[in-house]
PDB file of C-alpha atoms and ligand atoms in Angstrom:
ATOM      1  CA  UNK L   1       9.850   0.473  26.670  1.00 39.00           C
ATOM      2  CA  UNK L   2      10.631   2.001  23.268  1.00 38.00           C
ATOM      3  CA  UNK L   3      13.067   4.407  24.895  1.00 38.00           C
ATOM      4  CA  UNK L   4      14.790   1.548  26.740  1.00 39.00           C
ATOM      5  CA  UNK L   5      15.116  -0.554  23.615  1.00 39.00           C
ATOM      6  CA  UNK L   6      16.483   2.397  21.681  1.00 36.00           C
ATOM      7  CA  UNK L   7      18.936   3.137  24.419  1.00 40.00           C
ATOM      8  CA  UNK L   8      20.150  -0.475  24.380  1.00 41.00           C
ATOM      9  CA  UNK L   9      20.394  -0.360  20.598  1.00 40.00           C
ATOM     10  CA  UNK L  10      22.373   2.877  20.627  1.00 38.00           C
ATOM     11  CA  UNK L  11      24.635   1.522  23.334  1.00 41.00           C
ATOM     12  CA  UNK L  12      25.315  -1.604  21.304  1.00 40.00           C
ATOM     13  CA  UNK L  13      26.231   0.587  18.333  1.00 38.00           C
ATOM     14  CA  UNK L  14      28.559   2.625  20.464  1.00 40.00           C
ATOM     15  CA  UNK L  15      30.182  -0.516  21.843  1.00 38.00           C
ATOM     16  CA  UNK L  16      30.745  -1.745  18.315  1.00 34.00           C
ATOM     17  CA  UNK L  17      32.706   1.451  17.700  1.00 35.00           C
ATOM     18  CA  UNK L  18      30.235   3.047  15.298  1.00 38.00           C
ATOM     19  CA  UNK L  19      29.386   6.694  15.595  1.00 40.00           C
ATOM     20  CA  UNK L  20      26.617   7.222  13.106  1.00 44.00           C
ATOM     21  CA  UNK L  21      23.270   5.686  12.299  1.00 47.00           C
ATOM     22  CA  UNK L  22      20.544   6.445   9.865  1.00 48.00           C
ATOM     23  CA  UNK L  23      18.373   8.937  11.715  1.00 48.00           C
ATOM     24  CA  UNK L  24      15.245   7.009  10.895  1.00 46.00           C
ATOM     25  CA  UNK L  25      16.656   3.709  12.070  1.00 55.00           C
ATOM     26  CA  UNK L  26      17.166   5.226  15.484  1.00 42.00           C
ATOM     27  CA  UNK L  27      13.428   5.535  15.764  1.00 37.00           C
ATOM     28  CA  UNK L  28      11.857   8.659  17.161  1.00 32.00           C
ATOM     29  CA  UNK L  29      15.130  10.326  18.153  1.00 28.00           C
ATOM     30  CA  UNK L  30      16.252  12.077  15.010  1.00 30.00           C
ATOM     31  CA  UNK L  31      13.275  12.222  12.742  1.00 30.00           C
ATOM     32  CA  UNK L  32      12.220  15.803  12.307  1.00 31.00           C
ATOM     33  CA  UNK L  33       8.463  16.257  12.515  1.00 31.00           C
ATOM     34  CA  UNK L  34       7.244  15.987   8.968  1.00 38.00           C
ATOM     35  CA  UNK L  35       4.058  16.289   6.990  1.00 40.00           C
ATOM     36  CA  UNK L  36       3.888  12.486   7.250  1.00 41.00           C
ATOM     37  CA  UNK L  37       1.423  12.921  10.057  1.00 39.00           C
ATOM     38  CA  UNK L  38      -1.333  13.506   7.559  1.00 44.00           C
ATOM     39  CA  UNK L  39      -0.175  10.961   4.984  1.00 63.00           C
ATOM     40  CA  UNK L  40      -0.305   7.262   5.625  1.00 72.00           C
ATOM     41  CA  UNK L  41       0.563   3.959   4.053  1.00 76.00           C
ATOM     42  CA  UNK L  42      -3.064   2.856   4.221  1.00 75.00           C
ATOM     43  CA  UNK L  43      -5.414   3.525   1.382  1.00 70.00           C
ATOM     44  CA  UNK L  44      -8.387   5.640   2.377  1.00 66.00           C
ATOM     45  CA  UNK L  45     -11.716   3.863   2.599  1.00 63.00           C
ATOM     46  CA  UNK L  46     -12.885   3.383  -0.973  1.00 58.00           C
ATOM     47  CA  UNK L  47     -15.711   5.529  -2.222  1.00 54.00           C
ATOM     48  CA  UNK L  48     -18.442   4.116  -4.408  1.00 54.00           C
ATOM     49  CA  UNK L  49     -17.060   0.943  -5.993  1.00 53.00           C
ATOM     50  CA  UNK L  50     -16.254   1.773  -9.632  1.00 50.00           C
ATOM     51  CA  UNK L  51     -15.674  -1.821 -10.733  1.00 51.00           C
ATOM     52  CA  UNK L  52     -18.980  -3.571 -11.155  1.00 49.00           C
ATOM     53  CA  UNK L  53     -18.137  -6.220 -13.726  1.00 54.00           C
ATOM     54  CA  UNK L  54     -18.335  -9.846 -12.602  1.00 55.00           C
ATOM     55  CA  UNK L  55     -14.626 -10.283 -13.450  1.00 51.00           C
ATOM     56  CA  UNK L  56     -13.582  -7.417 -11.179  1.00 50.00           C
ATOM     57  CA  UNK L  57     -15.663  -8.713  -8.282  1.00 49.00           C
ATOM     58  CA  UNK L  58     -14.309 -12.247  -8.643  1.00 55.00           C
ATOM     59  CA  UNK L  59     -10.730 -10.925  -8.695  1.00 59.00           C
ATOM     60  CA  UNK L  60     -11.086  -9.095  -5.391  1.00 79.00           C
ATOM     61  CA  UNK L  61     -11.201 -11.936  -2.932  1.00 96.00           C
ATOM     62  CA  UNK L  62     -10.555 -11.089   0.694  1.00 98.00           C
ATOM     63  CA  UNK L  63      -7.576 -12.168   2.769  1.00 98.00           C
ATOM     64  CA  UNK L  64     -10.054 -14.093   4.869  1.00 98.00           C
ATOM     65  CA  UNK L  65     -11.048 -16.192   1.851  1.00 98.00           C
ATOM     66  CA  UNK L  66      -7.395 -16.896   1.070  1.00 98.00           C
ATOM     67  CA  UNK L  67      -6.810 -17.899   4.682  1.00 98.00           C
ATOM     68  CA  UNK L  68      -9.828 -20.162   4.661  1.00 98.00           C
ATOM     69  CA  UNK L  69      -8.670 -21.885   1.480  1.00 98.00           C
ATOM     70  CA  UNK L  70      -5.268 -22.394   3.040  1.00 98.00           C
ATOM     71  CA  UNK L  71      -6.949 -23.893   6.073  1.00 98.00           C
ATOM     72  CA  UNK L  72      -4.908 -26.267   8.169  1.00 98.00           C
ATOM     73  CA  UNK L  73      -2.518 -26.620   5.234  1.00 98.00           C
ATOM     74  CA  UNK L  74      -0.667 -29.898   4.678  1.00 98.00           C
ATOM     75  CA  UNK L  75       0.196 -29.295   1.018  1.00 98.00           C
ATOM     76  CA  UNK L  76       3.906 -29.763   1.729  1.00 98.00           C
ATOM     77  CA  UNK L  77       6.030 -31.404   4.395  1.00 98.00           C
ATOM     78  CA  UNK L  78       6.364 -28.216   6.462  1.00 98.00           C
ATOM     79  CA  UNK L  79       2.806 -28.698   7.637  1.00 98.00           C
ATOM     80  CA  UNK L  80       3.947 -31.775   9.587  1.00 98.00           C
ATOM     81  CA  UNK L  81       6.615 -29.978  11.612  1.00 98.00           C
ATOM     82  CA  UNK L  82       5.203 -26.489  12.169  1.00 98.00           C
ATOM     83  CA  UNK L  83       3.601 -25.409  15.428  1.00 98.00           C
ATOM     84  CA  UNK L  84       1.587 -22.609  13.814  1.00 98.00           C
ATOM     85  CA  UNK L  85       0.952 -21.545  10.269  1.00 98.00           C
ATOM     86  CA  UNK L  86       2.037 -17.908   9.841  1.00 98.00           C
ATOM     87  CA  UNK L  87      -0.370 -16.399   7.340  1.00 98.00           C
ATOM     88  CA  UNK L  88       0.657 -12.745   7.569  1.00 98.00           C
ATOM     89  CA  UNK L  89      -0.464  -9.687   9.479  1.00 98.00           C
ATOM     90  CA  UNK L  90      -1.228  -6.056   9.009  1.00 98.00           C
ATOM     91  CA  UNK L  91      -3.608  -3.899   7.102  1.00 98.00           C
ATOM     92  CA  UNK L  92      -5.602  -5.582   4.325  1.00 98.00           C
ATOM     93  CA  UNK L  93      -5.598  -2.201   2.566  1.00 97.00           C
ATOM     94  CA  UNK L  94      -1.892  -1.560   2.953  1.00 98.00           C
ATOM     95  CA  UNK L  95      -0.125   0.398   0.260  1.00 98.00           C
ATOM     96  CA  UNK L  96       3.088  -1.390   1.156  1.00 98.00           C
ATOM     97  CA  UNK L  97       3.784  -5.088   1.796  1.00 98.00           C
ATOM     98  CA  UNK L  98       6.993  -6.586   3.206  1.00 99.00           C
ATOM     99  CA  UNK L  99       7.733 -10.181   2.210  1.00 98.00           C
ATOM    100  CA  UNK L 100      10.292 -12.214   4.147  1.00 98.00           C
ATOM    101  CA  UNK L 101      11.561 -15.747   3.690  1.00 98.00           C
ATOM    102  CA  UNK L 102       9.659 -17.884   6.158  1.00 98.00           C
ATOM    103  CA  UNK L 103       8.810 -18.058   9.845  1.00 98.00           C
ATOM    104  CA  UNK L 104      11.575 -18.677  12.366  1.00 98.00           C
ATOM    105  CA  UNK L 105      11.203 -20.222  15.821  1.00 98.00           C
ATOM    106  CA  UNK L 106       9.490 -17.189  17.416  1.00 98.00           C
ATOM    107  CA  UNK L 107       7.099 -16.762  14.514  1.00 98.00           C
ATOM    108  CA  UNK L 108       6.292 -20.487  14.547  1.00 98.00           C
ATOM    109  CA  UNK L 109       5.449 -20.249  18.246  1.00 98.00           C
ATOM    110  CA  UNK L 110       3.332 -17.113  17.984  1.00 98.00           C
ATOM    111  CA  UNK L 111       1.799 -17.615  14.545  1.00 98.00           C
ATOM    112  CA  UNK L 112       2.804 -14.100  13.477  1.00 98.00           C
ATOM    113  CA  UNK L 113       5.480 -12.895  11.069  1.00 98.00           C
ATOM    114  CA  UNK L 114       8.631 -11.061  12.146  1.00 98.00           C
ATOM    115  CA  UNK L 115       8.095 -11.103  15.901  1.00 98.00           C
ATOM    116  CA  UNK L 116      11.618 -12.260  16.868  1.00 97.00           C
ATOM    117  CA  UNK L 117      14.946 -10.436  16.724  1.00 97.00           C
ATOM    118  CA  UNK L 118      14.739  -9.854  12.976  1.00 98.00           C
ATOM    119  CA  UNK L 119      11.238  -8.512  13.566  1.00 98.00           C
ATOM    120  CA  UNK L 120      12.598  -5.866  15.905  1.00 98.00           C
ATOM    121  CA  UNK L 121      14.945  -4.692  13.173  1.00 98.00           C
ATOM    122  CA  UNK L 122      12.076  -4.666  10.685  1.00 98.00           C
ATOM    123  CA  UNK L 123      10.010  -2.632  13.167  1.00 98.00           C
ATOM    124  CA  UNK L 124      12.832  -0.102  13.327  1.00 97.00           C
ATOM    125  CA  UNK L 125      12.951   0.123   9.542  1.00 98.00           C
ATOM    126  CA  UNK L 126       9.190   0.648   9.373  1.00 98.00           C
ATOM    127  CA  UNK L 127       9.210   3.341  12.032  1.00 97.00           C
ATOM    128  CA  UNK L 128      12.244   4.996  10.426  1.00 97.00           C
ATOM    129  CA  UNK L 129      10.098   5.290   7.308  1.00 98.00           C
ATOM    130  CA  UNK L 130       7.574   7.244   9.353  1.00 97.00           C
ATOM    131  CA  UNK L 131       5.118   4.339   9.199  1.00 98.00           C
ATOM    132  CA  UNK L 132       3.433   2.075  11.727  1.00 98.00           C
ATOM    133  CA  UNK L 133       3.542  -1.691  11.631  1.00 98.00           C
ATOM    134  CA  UNK L 134      -0.289  -1.779  11.589  1.00 98.00           C
ATOM    135  CA  UNK L 135      -0.339   0.342   8.437  1.00 98.00           C
ATOM    136  CA  UNK L 136       1.676  -2.080   6.316  1.00 98.00           C
ATOM    137  CA  UNK L 137       1.229  -5.796   5.663  1.00 98.00           C
ATOM    138  CA  UNK L 138       3.908  -8.367   6.495  1.00 99.00           C
ATOM    139  CA  UNK L 139       4.134 -11.938   5.254  1.00 98.00           C
ATOM    140  CA  UNK L 140       6.576 -14.535   3.980  1.00 98.00           C
ATOM    141  CA  UNK L 141       7.345 -16.643   0.913  1.00 98.00           C
ATOM    142  CA  UNK L 142       6.439 -19.771   2.896  1.00 98.00           C
ATOM    143  CA  UNK L 143       3.918 -19.847   5.720  1.00 98.00           C
ATOM    144  CA  UNK L 144       5.411 -22.618   7.851  1.00 98.00           C
ATOM    145  CA  UNK L 145       8.769 -22.803   9.542  1.00 98.00           C
ATOM    146  CA  UNK L 146      11.384 -24.850   7.705  1.00 98.00           C
ATOM    147  CA  UNK L 147      12.999 -27.084  10.366  1.00 97.00           C
ATOM    148  CA  UNK L 148      16.222 -25.611  11.721  1.00 95.00           C
ATOM    149  CA  UNK L 149      15.560 -22.440   9.695  1.00 91.00           C
ATOM    150  CA  UNK L 150      16.885 -24.040   6.523  1.00 96.00           C
ATOM    151  CA  UNK L 151      15.941 -22.463   3.191  1.00 94.00           C
ATOM    152  CA  UNK L 152      12.530 -23.572   1.957  1.00 96.00           C
ATOM    153  CA  UNK L 153      12.691 -26.274  -0.740  1.00 97.00           C
ATOM    154  CA  UNK L 154      11.348 -25.814  -4.268  1.00 96.00           C
ATOM    155  CA  UNK L 155       8.275 -28.011  -3.655  1.00 97.00           C
ATOM    156  CA  UNK L 156       7.487 -26.071  -0.464  1.00 98.00           C
ATOM    157  CA  UNK L 157       7.726 -22.764  -2.319  1.00 97.00           C
ATOM    158  CA  UNK L 158       5.633 -24.121  -5.176  1.00 97.00           C
ATOM    159  CA  UNK L 159       2.906 -25.208  -2.751  1.00 98.00           C
ATOM    160  CA  UNK L 160       2.855 -21.845  -0.943  1.00 98.00           C
ATOM    161  CA  UNK L 161       3.450 -19.312  -3.757  1.00 96.00           C
ATOM    162  CA  UNK L 162      -0.112 -19.303  -5.116  1.00 97.00           C
ATOM    163  CA  UNK L 163      -1.348 -18.206  -1.692  1.00 98.00           C
ATOM    164  CA  UNK L 164       1.191 -15.377  -1.456  1.00 97.00           C
ATOM    165  CA  UNK L 165       0.143 -14.220  -4.897  1.00 96.00           C
ATOM    166  CA  UNK L 166      -3.527 -14.328  -3.879  1.00 97.00           C
ATOM    167  CA  UNK L 167      -2.745 -12.354  -0.715  1.00 98.00           C
ATOM    168  CA  UNK L 168      -1.014  -9.692  -2.796  1.00 97.00           C
ATOM    169  CA  UNK L 169      -3.799  -9.648  -5.360  1.00 96.00           C
ATOM    170  CA  UNK L 170      -6.279  -9.164  -2.541  1.00 97.00           C
ATOM    171  CA  UNK L 171      -4.327  -6.330  -0.906  1.00 98.00           C
ATOM    172  CA  UNK L 172      -3.246  -4.754  -4.192  1.00 97.00           C
ATOM    173  CA  UNK L 173      -0.404  -2.795  -2.616  1.00 98.00           C
ATOM    174  CA  UNK L 174       1.344  -0.051  -4.527  1.00 98.00           C
ATOM    175  CA  UNK L 175       4.731  -1.523  -3.639  1.00 98.00           C
ATOM    176  CA  UNK L 176       6.268  -4.707  -2.269  1.00 98.00           C
ATOM    177  CA  UNK L 177       9.584  -4.925  -0.428  1.00 99.00           C
ATOM    178  CA  UNK L 178      11.315  -8.300  -0.751  1.00 98.00           C
ATOM    179  CA  UNK L 179      13.412  -8.812   2.355  1.00 98.00           C
ATOM    180  CA  UNK L 180      16.606 -10.647   1.567  1.00 98.00           C
ATOM    181  CA  UNK L 181      18.131 -12.862  -1.037  1.00 96.00           C
ATOM    182  CA  UNK L 182      15.667 -15.650  -0.657  1.00 95.00           C
ATOM    183  CA  UNK L 183      12.464 -13.616  -0.986  1.00 97.00           C
ATOM    184  CA  UNK L 184      13.878 -11.499  -3.804  1.00 98.00           C
ATOM    185  CA  UNK L 185      15.253 -14.428  -5.809  1.00 97.00           C
ATOM    186  CA  UNK L 186      12.080 -16.454  -5.348  1.00 95.00           C
ATOM    187  CA  UNK L 187       9.625 -13.692  -6.198  1.00 96.00           C
ATOM    188  CA  UNK L 188      11.654 -12.470  -9.156  1.00 97.00           C
ATOM    189  CA  UNK L 189      12.602 -15.979 -10.320  1.00 96.00           C
ATOM    190  CA  UNK L 190      16.254 -15.049 -10.589  1.00 97.00           C
ATOM    191  CA  UNK L 191      19.561 -16.315  -9.248  1.00 97.00           C
ATOM    192  CA  UNK L 192      21.135 -12.851  -9.271  1.00 98.00           C
ATOM    193  CA  UNK L 193      22.783 -11.992  -5.939  1.00 98.00           C
ATOM    194  CA  UNK L 194      20.807  -9.680  -3.667  1.00 98.00           C
ATOM    195  CA  UNK L 195      23.764  -7.275  -3.573  1.00 97.00           C
ATOM    196  CA  UNK L 196      23.269  -6.781  -7.317  1.00 98.00           C
ATOM    197  CA  UNK L 197      19.483  -6.610  -7.499  1.00 98.00           C
ATOM    198  CA  UNK L 198      18.765  -4.555  -4.393  1.00 98.00           C
ATOM    199  CA  UNK L 199      18.003  -0.881  -4.791  1.00 98.00           C
ATOM    200  CA  UNK L 200      16.145  -1.050  -8.102  1.00 98.00           C
ATOM    201  CA  UNK L 201      12.427  -1.604  -8.572  1.00 98.00           C
ATOM    202  CA  UNK L 202      11.431  -4.738 -10.466  1.00 98.00           C
ATOM    203  CA  UNK L 203       8.041  -5.973 -11.559  1.00 98.00           C
ATOM    204  CA  UNK L 204       6.122  -8.615  -9.598  1.00 96.00           C
ATOM    205  CA  UNK L 205       2.811  -9.366 -11.297  1.00 95.00           C
ATOM    206  CA  UNK L 206       2.358  -5.698 -12.096  1.00 96.00           C
ATOM    207  CA  UNK L 207       3.435  -4.452  -8.643  1.00 97.00           C
ATOM    208  CA  UNK L 208       6.725  -2.538  -8.222  1.00 98.00           C
ATOM    209  CA  UNK L 209       8.961  -4.711  -6.037  1.00 98.00           C
ATOM    210  CA  UNK L 210      12.017  -3.385  -4.234  1.00 98.00           C
ATOM    211  CA  UNK L 211      14.563  -6.053  -3.275  1.00 98.00           C
ATOM    212  CA  UNK L 212      16.584  -5.164  -0.201  1.00 98.00           C
ATOM    213  CA  UNK L 213      18.639  -6.868   2.502  1.00 98.00           C
ATOM    214  CA  UNK L 214      17.008  -9.096   5.120  1.00 98.00           C
ATOM    215  CA  UNK L 215      16.901  -7.738   8.695  1.00 98.00           C
ATOM    216  CA  UNK L 216      18.915 -10.796   9.857  1.00 98.00           C
ATOM    217  CA  UNK L 217      21.678  -9.845   7.431  1.00 98.00           C
ATOM    218  CA  UNK L 218      21.667  -6.321   8.869  1.00 98.00           C
ATOM    219  CA  UNK L 219      22.067  -7.791  12.373  1.00 98.00           C
ATOM    220  CA  UNK L 220      24.987  -9.954  11.235  1.00 98.00           C
ATOM    221  CA  UNK L 221      26.733  -7.023   9.547  1.00 97.00           C
ATOM    222  CA  UNK L 222      26.169  -4.869  12.604  1.00 97.00           C
ATOM    223  CA  UNK L 223      27.750  -7.519  14.833  1.00 97.00           C
ATOM    224  CA  UNK L 224      30.709  -7.518  12.451  1.00 98.00           C
ATOM    225  CA  UNK L 225      30.949  -3.771  13.004  1.00 97.00           C
ATOM    226  CA  UNK L 226      29.446  -2.395   9.807  1.00 96.00           C
ATOM    227  CA  UNK L 227      26.356  -0.299   9.264  1.00 96.00           C
ATOM    228  CA  UNK L 228      26.846  -0.012   5.509  1.00 97.00           C
ATOM    229  CA  UNK L 229      24.016  -2.434   4.799  1.00 97.00           C
ATOM    230  CA  UNK L 230      21.681  -0.394   7.041  1.00 97.00           C
ATOM    231  CA  UNK L 231      22.431   2.629   4.890  1.00 97.00           C
ATOM    232  CA  UNK L 232      21.781   0.699   1.719  1.00 98.00           C
ATOM    233  CA  UNK L 233      18.425  -0.466   3.083  1.00 98.00           C
ATOM    234  CA  UNK L 234      17.664   3.096   4.055  1.00 97.00           C
ATOM    235  CA  UNK L 235      18.367   4.254   0.493  1.00 97.00           C
ATOM    236  CA  UNK L 236      16.069   1.503  -0.809  1.00 98.00           C
ATOM    237  CA  UNK L 237      13.283   2.465   1.607  1.00 98.00           C
ATOM    238  CA  UNK L 238      13.646   6.126   0.632  1.00 98.00           C
ATOM    239  CA  UNK L 239      12.925   5.078  -2.957  1.00 98.00           C
ATOM    240  CA  UNK L 240       9.856   3.182  -1.776  1.00 98.00           C
ATOM    241  CA  UNK L 241       8.612   6.232   0.140  1.00 98.00           C
ATOM    242  CA  UNK L 242       9.129   8.420  -2.920  1.00 98.00           C
ATOM    243  CA  UNK L 243       7.185   5.944  -5.064  1.00 98.00           C
ATOM    244  CA  UNK L 244       4.346   6.087  -2.525  1.00 98.00           C
ATOM    245  CA  UNK L 245       4.619   9.877  -2.473  1.00 98.00           C
ATOM    246  CA  UNK L 246       5.238   9.787   1.261  1.00 98.00           C
ATOM    247  CA  UNK L 247       7.750  12.106   2.955  1.00 97.00           C
ATOM    248  CA  UNK L 248      11.282  10.766   3.331  1.00 97.00           C
ATOM    249  CA  UNK L 249      12.469  11.448   6.900  1.00 94.00           C
ATOM    250  CA  UNK L 250      15.817  13.193   7.074  1.00 86.00           C
ATOM    251  CA  UNK L 251      18.887  11.083   7.736  1.00 74.00           C
ATOM    252  CA  UNK L 252      21.648  12.217  10.014  1.00 59.00           C
ATOM    253  CA  UNK L 253      24.711  10.171   9.325  1.00 54.00           C
ATOM    254  CA  UNK L 254      27.770  11.433  11.199  1.00 46.00           C
ATOM    255  CA  UNK L 255      30.694  11.605   8.819  1.00 38.00           C
TER     256      UNK L 255
HETATM  257  N1  URA B   1      12.537 -14.071   9.004  1.00 69.78           N
HETATM  258  C1  URA B   1      11.677 -14.110   7.964  1.00 69.78           C
HETATM  259  O1  URA B   1      12.094 -14.129   6.809  1.00 69.78           O
HETATM  260  N2  URA B   1      10.378 -14.084   8.242  1.00 69.78           N
HETATM  261  C2  URA B   1       9.894 -14.028   9.462  1.00 69.78           C
HETATM  262  O2  URA B   1       8.680 -14.000   9.637  1.00 69.78           O
HETATM  263  C3  URA B   1      10.817 -13.977  10.527  1.00 69.78           C
HETATM  264  C4  URA B   1      12.122 -14.011  10.278  1.00 69.78           C
END
């Protein structure tokens, strides 16, 4: 199935007249075997717990607790129109978290983040990084689908943000990737365009946050015949891998 989807992807690139892709984004094809096999994006099981103070224990709530508090959330209007709340998925001990904007139609139906077309692009990015989707954690700024995929409204973000923050405080990743203008601008509380802020780490509550383009934007640019944004995302992800001290798979752009 992976081979078939890659073949279709490569064919679509060829049809759009492009002759080069980031090696990693082509999945298994061009990534040279690397020492990544022994290094992962999941923290090893902790040894004896060093933090024994009451404050430290209180701070470390589990994702399950956050989910329970969220419950069948009706804190904003999105609760009325959603089919499923999309809490997030992945490894609770992930070293890396991807944050998107909000669920789309597919995510709303399945109750899981990034399972539609944009999710396939995100999967390709993750595997190009030498990682597995199960190793990282994926969630969104808002947990319920805004009708018609409109941008979430300020009161919706305000109602949901504390839960995202609690998720991140529970996971304590070493890096966060903000996918797209909306996630980056919301998390960083800025109006700066994504084209200006992408590619440089910023601080999000003490966690290095890398703003980069949204997978849907990459799809749009690809349909328009350009892979430049893919390359920019690849450069951003290479920085993330270096921060995590994980190997950066070789790229093979045809020039
Ligand atoms: N786009 C997002 O921003 N998040 C999803 O979960 C799916 C698509």
